[in-house]
Coordinates of C-alpha atoms and ligand atoms in Angstrom, one line a residue:
M18 CA -9.7 -15.8 -14.0
E19 CA -13.3 -15.5 -12.9
Y20 CA -15.1 -12.2 -13.2
V21 CA -18.4 -10.7 -12.2
E22 CA -20.0 -8.0 -14.4
L23 CA -22.4 -5.1 -13.6
K24 CA -24.5 -3.4 -16.3
T25 CA -26.9 -0.5 -16.4
V26 CA -28.4 1.5 -19.2
N27 CA -25.3 3.7 -19.5
A28 CA -22.5 2.0 -17.5
Y29 CA -20.5 -1.2 -17.2
C30 CA -18.2 -2.6 -14.5
K31 CA -16.1 -5.8 -14.4
I32 CA -14.5 -7.2 -11.3
A33 CA -12.1 -10.1 -11.0
K34 CA -12.9 -12.4 -8.1
F35 CA -9.1 -12.5 -7.6
G36 CA -8.4 -9.7 -5.3
A37 CA -12.0 -8.4 -5.9
T38 CA -10.0 -6.2 -8.3
L39 CA -12.3 -3.9 -10.3
V40 CA -10.7 -4.0 -13.7
D41 CA -13.1 -2.0 -15.8
W42 CA -15.6 0.8 -15.3
K43 CA -17.1 2.5 -18.4
V44 CA -19.6 5.2 -18.6
E45 CA -21.2 5.6 -22.0
E46 CA -18.5 3.3 -23.4
Q47 CA -15.8 5.5 -22.0
P48 CA -13.1 3.6 -20.0
I49 CA -12.2 5.3 -16.7
I50 CA -10.1 2.7 -15.0
F51 CA -6.6 1.9 -16.3
V52 CA -5.1 -1.6 -16.4
S53 CA -1.5 -2.1 -17.6
P54 CA -1.2 -3.7 -21.0
N55 CA 1.5 -5.9 -19.3
A56 CA -0.6 -6.8 -16.3
V57 CA -0.3 -10.5 -15.2
F58 CA -3.5 -12.5 -14.7
D59 CA -2.0 -15.7 -13.2
G60 CA -4.1 -15.6 -10.0
K61 CA -0.9 -15.1 -8.0
K62 CA 0.5 -11.7 -8.7
A63 CA -1.6 -8.6 -7.9
I64 CA -3.2 -7.2 -11.1
R65 CA -1.3 -4.1 -12.2
G66 CA -4.1 -1.6 -12.5
G67 CA -7.8 -1.4 -11.8
I68 CA -8.7 -0.9 -8.1
P69 CA -6.6 -3.3 -6.0
V70 CA -7.9 -3.6 -2.4
C71 CA -5.1 -3.0 0.0
F72 CA -5.9 -4.9 3.2
P73 CA -5.0 -5.5 6.1
S74 CA -2.1 -3.2 5.2
F75 CA -1.5 -0.2 3.0
G76 CA 2.3 -0.2 2.1
P77 CA 5.0 -2.3 3.6
W78 CA 3.9 -4.9 6.3
S79 CA 5.9 -7.0 8.6
Y80 CA 3.5 -10.0 8.2
G81 CA 3.9 -10.4 4.4
A82 CA 3.9 -8.7 1.0
Q83 CA 3.2 -5.0 0.9
H84 CA -0.5 -3.9 0.6
G85 CA -1.6 -7.1 2.4
F86 CA -3.2 -10.3 1.1
A87 CA -6.7 -9.1 0.1
R88 CA -5.6 -8.1 -3.4
T89 CA -4.1 -11.6 -4.0
S90 CA -6.9 -13.7 -2.5
N91 CA -9.9 -15.2 -4.1
W92 CA -13.1 -13.5 -3.0
Q93 CA -16.6 -15.0 -3.0
V94 CA -19.6 -13.4 -4.6
V95 CA -22.2 -13.1 -1.7
E96 CA -25.1 -12.8 -4.1
D97 CA -25.3 -12.5 -7.9
P98 CA -25.4 -8.9 -9.2
T99 CA -28.7 -7.1 -9.4
N100 CA -28.6 -5.6 -12.8
G101 CA -31.3 -2.9 -13.2
E102 CA -31.8 -0.1 -15.8
D103 CA -30.3 2.5 -13.5
E104 CA -28.4 0.6 -10.8
S105 CA -26.4 -2.6 -10.5
V106 CA -24.8 -3.9 -7.3
V107 CA -22.7 -6.8 -6.2
V108 CA -21.1 -7.8 -2.9
L109 CA -17.9 -9.7 -2.7
R110 CA -16.6 -11.3 0.5
L111 CA -13.2 -12.2 1.9
E112 CA -13.0 -14.2 5.1
D113 CA -10.0 -15.5 7.1
T114 CA -8.5 -18.8 6.0
E115 CA -5.9 -21.2 7.5
E116 CA -3.4 -19.4 5.2
T117 CA -4.3 -15.9 6.3
R118 CA -4.4 -16.9 10.0
K119 CA -0.8 -18.2 9.6
I120 CA 0.4 -14.8 8.8
W121 CA -2.3 -12.6 10.5
N122 CA -4.1 -14.5 13.2
F123 CA -7.5 -12.9 13.2
K124 CA -11.0 -14.0 12.3
F125 CA -12.8 -11.5 10.1
T126 CA -15.4 -11.0 7.3
L127 CA -14.6 -8.3 4.8
D128 CA -17.6 -7.4 2.6
Y129 CA -17.0 -5.2 -0.5
K130 CA -20.1 -3.7 -2.0
I131 CA -19.7 -2.3 -5.6
K132 CA -22.5 -0.3 -7.1
I133 CA -22.8 1.6 -10.4
S134 CA -25.6 4.0 -10.9
G135 CA -25.6 6.7 -13.6
K136 CA -22.1 8.1 -13.8
V137 CA -21.3 7.1 -10.2
L138 CA -19.3 4.2 -8.8
D139 CA -19.7 3.5 -5.1
L140 CA -17.3 1.2 -3.2
C141 CA -18.1 0.2 0.3
L142 CA -16.0 -1.9 2.7
D143 CA -17.5 -3.4 5.7
L144 CA -15.3 -5.3 8.1
K145 CA -16.6 -7.5 10.9
N146 CA -14.2 -8.6 13.6
N147 CA -15.3 -12.2 14.4
G148 CA -12.8 -12.7 17.2
E149 CA -12.4 -11.4 20.7
E150 CA -9.1 -9.5 20.1
D151 CA -8.8 -6.0 18.6
I152 CA -8.0 -6.0 14.9
S153 CA -5.7 -3.2 13.8
F154 CA -5.2 -2.5 10.1
T155 CA -4.6 0.1 7.4
T156 CA -6.3 0.0 4.0
A157 CA -6.6 1.7 0.6
L158 CA -8.6 1.4 -2.6
H159 CA -5.6 1.7 -5.0
T160 CA -7.3 3.2 -8.0
Y161 CA -5.5 3.6 -11.4
F162 CA -7.3 6.2 -13.5
C163 CA -7.0 6.4 -17.4
V164 CA -5.4 9.7 -18.5
D165 CA -4.4 11.0 -21.9
D166 CA -1.0 12.1 -20.4
V167 CA -0.2 12.1 -16.7
E168 CA 1.8 15.3 -17.1
K169 CA -1.4 17.0 -18.2
A170 CA -3.6 15.7 -15.4
S171 CA -4.3 17.7 -12.3
I172 CA -5.8 17.1 -8.9
A173 CA -7.7 19.7 -7.0
G174 CA -8.8 19.6 -3.4
L175 CA -5.5 18.9 -1.7
K176 CA -4.3 22.4 -1.0
G177 CA -3.4 23.0 2.7
L178 CA -3.1 19.3 3.5
Q179 CA 0.0 17.8 5.0
Y180 CA 1.5 14.9 3.0
L181 CA 4.2 12.3 3.4
D182 CA 6.6 12.4 0.5
K183 CA 7.8 8.9 -0.1
T184 CA 10.2 10.0 -2.9
L185 CA 12.4 11.9 -0.4
P186 CA 14.8 10.5 2.2
D187 CA 13.2 9.9 5.6
T188 CA 9.7 10.5 4.0
P189 CA 9.3 14.1 5.3
K190 CA 5.9 15.5 6.2
L191 CA 5.3 18.6 4.0
T192 CA 2.3 20.9 3.3
E193 CA 0.6 21.2 -0.1
D194 CA 0.3 24.8 -1.3
R195 CA -1.0 24.3 -4.8
E196 CA -4.7 24.6 -5.8
K197 CA -4.0 22.1 -8.5
V198 CA -1.4 19.3 -8.0
E199 CA 0.3 18.3 -11.2
L200 CA 2.9 15.6 -11.6
A201 CA 6.3 16.3 -13.3
G202 CA 8.2 13.2 -12.2
W203 CA 8.1 10.2 -9.9
T204 CA 5.4 11.0 -7.3
D205 CA 4.5 9.0 -4.2
R206 CA 2.6 11.0 -1.6
V207 CA 0.1 10.3 1.2
Y208 CA -2.1 13.3 1.8
L209 CA -3.4 13.2 5.4
G210 CA -6.9 14.0 6.4
S211 CA -8.5 14.9 3.1
S212 CA -11.9 16.2 4.0
E213 CA -13.3 17.9 0.8
A214 CA -13.9 16.3 -2.5
V215 CA -10.8 15.6 -4.6
K216 CA -11.2 16.3 -8.3
I217 CA -9.1 14.8 -11.1
T218 CA -9.1 16.5 -14.5
G219 CA -7.3 15.3 -17.6
L220 CA -8.9 11.8 -17.7
V221 CA -9.0 10.3 -21.2
D222 CA -11.0 12.3 -23.7
G223 CA -11.5 15.3 -21.4
G224 CA -13.1 13.4 -18.6
E225 CA -13.1 14.4 -14.9
V226 CA -13.8 12.5 -11.7
S227 CA -14.7 13.7 -8.3
L228 CA -13.8 11.6 -5.3
T229 CA -15.4 11.6 -1.9
S230 CA -15.1 9.2 1.0
S231 CA -16.1 8.4 4.6
N232 CA -13.8 6.7 7.0
L233 CA -11.0 6.8 4.5
P234 CA -9.2 10.0 5.6
D235 CA -6.1 9.8 3.4
T236 CA -5.4 10.3 -0.3
V237 CA -2.5 8.7 -2.1
V238 CA -1.1 10.2 -5.3
W239 CA 1.3 7.9 -7.2
N240 CA 3.0 7.5 -10.6
P241 CA 6.3 5.7 -10.8
W242 CA 7.5 7.6 -13.9
N243 CA 9.7 6.3 -16.6
E244 CA 12.7 4.7 -14.9
K245 CA 10.8 2.9 -12.2
A246 CA 8.0 1.9 -14.7
A247 CA 10.6 0.5 -17.1
A248 CA 11.8 -1.8 -14.2
M249 CA 8.3 -3.1 -13.5
G250 CA 7.7 -6.1 -15.8
D251 CA 3.9 -5.7 -15.5
L252 CA 4.0 -2.0 -16.4
G253 CA 6.8 -1.0 -18.7
A254 CA 8.3 2.2 -20.2
E255 CA 5.4 2.9 -22.6
A256 CA 2.4 2.6 -20.3
W257 CA 3.3 4.9 -17.3
P258 CA 2.1 8.2 -18.9
K259 CA -1.4 6.7 -19.3
F260 CA -2.5 6.5 -15.7
I261 CA -2.6 8.4 -12.4
C262 CA -3.2 6.7 -9.1
V263 CA -5.4 8.6 -6.7
E264 CA -6.3 6.3 -3.8
A265 CA -8.6 6.7 -0.9
G266 CA -7.4 5.0 2.3
A267 CA -6.7 4.9 6.0
C268 CA -3.0 4.6 5.2
V269 CA -1.1 5.9 8.3
D270 CA -3.1 5.8 11.6
P271 CA -4.3 2.2 12.0
I272 CA -8.0 1.5 12.3
V273 CA -8.7 -0.5 15.4
V274 CA -11.9 -2.7 15.5
P275 CA -12.6 -4.3 18.9
G276 CA -13.7 -7.9 19.2
N277 CA -17.1 -8.6 17.7
Q278 CA -17.4 -5.1 16.4
S279 CA -17.5 -3.7 12.8
W280 CA -16.0 -0.9 10.7
S281 CA -17.2 0.4 7.4
S282 CA -16.1 2.9 4.8
S283 CA -17.4 4.3 1.6
H284 CA -15.7 5.8 -1.5
R285 CA -17.6 7.5 -4.3
M286 CA -16.4 8.4 -7.8
E287 CA -18.5 10.7 -9.9
Y288 CA -17.5 10.9 -13.5
S289 CA -18.2 13.9 -15.7
K290 CA -17.4 14.9 -19.3
Ligands
LIG10 O1 0.2 3.6 -3.8 C1 1.5 3.9 -3.9 C2 2.4 2.7 -3.6 O2 2.3 2.5 -2.2 C3 3.8 3.0 -4.1 O3 4.7 3.2 -3.0 C4 4.1 1.8 -5.0 O4 4.7 0.8 -4.2 C5 2.7 1.4 -5.4 O5 1.9 1.5 -4.2 C6 2.5 0.1 -6.1 O6 2.8 -0.9 -5.2 P1 2.7 -2.4 -5.8 O7 3.0 -3.3 -4.6 O8 1.3 -2.6 -6.4 O9 3.8 -2.5 -6.9

């Protein structure tokens, strides 16, 4: 599997060209992103962990596998990383192919700029619709964060938001009333219209991370918990307490990009300890 690496004086990042999946982000040697010890790196199955790019769909999709084809496609490096003392950047690109057009008949260029600087990771998606027809899609950056114990992690910034609870029949829309969201079992929620920063505490070794976005209005919180994890060959019963997924996306209301127009989004992670 081919990778591209970013390095600065105090941070490191590694991205698989397969799926443009960021599989490692360290600040001062501290790993922040979780990858399952049982992840498969066969260039076919989505990597279990890291930051999979869900596109052109977040969730189930009538055209193919859930979360779309971007996370199981080979991306190109547009230009080699610029590795400076304080900042390092790379752009990866996914374009339509004969295969993608067979299942989703649109011409597009999706550029994914990844930048590390200090204790910050910036992820920017820029979609160009190269055809005449509107493109409609949903998307998410499906981040797995390393935690000491998922039951001791907490997420602030979601109070007052409505969320879809995918663990309940008919996926009801409920309202979050907690200042700090803590997980005590299988959790699969899409919080709608997050505006303020979302802060995760309980990362490995006392770390915290603050998340902000533009044009990615929803926040997904997920952990499969023990039973479901045990049934996932690329996760397993031992690994599930060691991560929490907090994902920035446009997960519900599709984004529509008219012919020959563009759409862009950004997602910033600021680590602190
Ligand atoms: O982000 C939460 C979610 O949509 C869950 O419903 C679960 O399916 C998870 O993604 C993992 O999906 P995957 O296809 O990577 O196994």
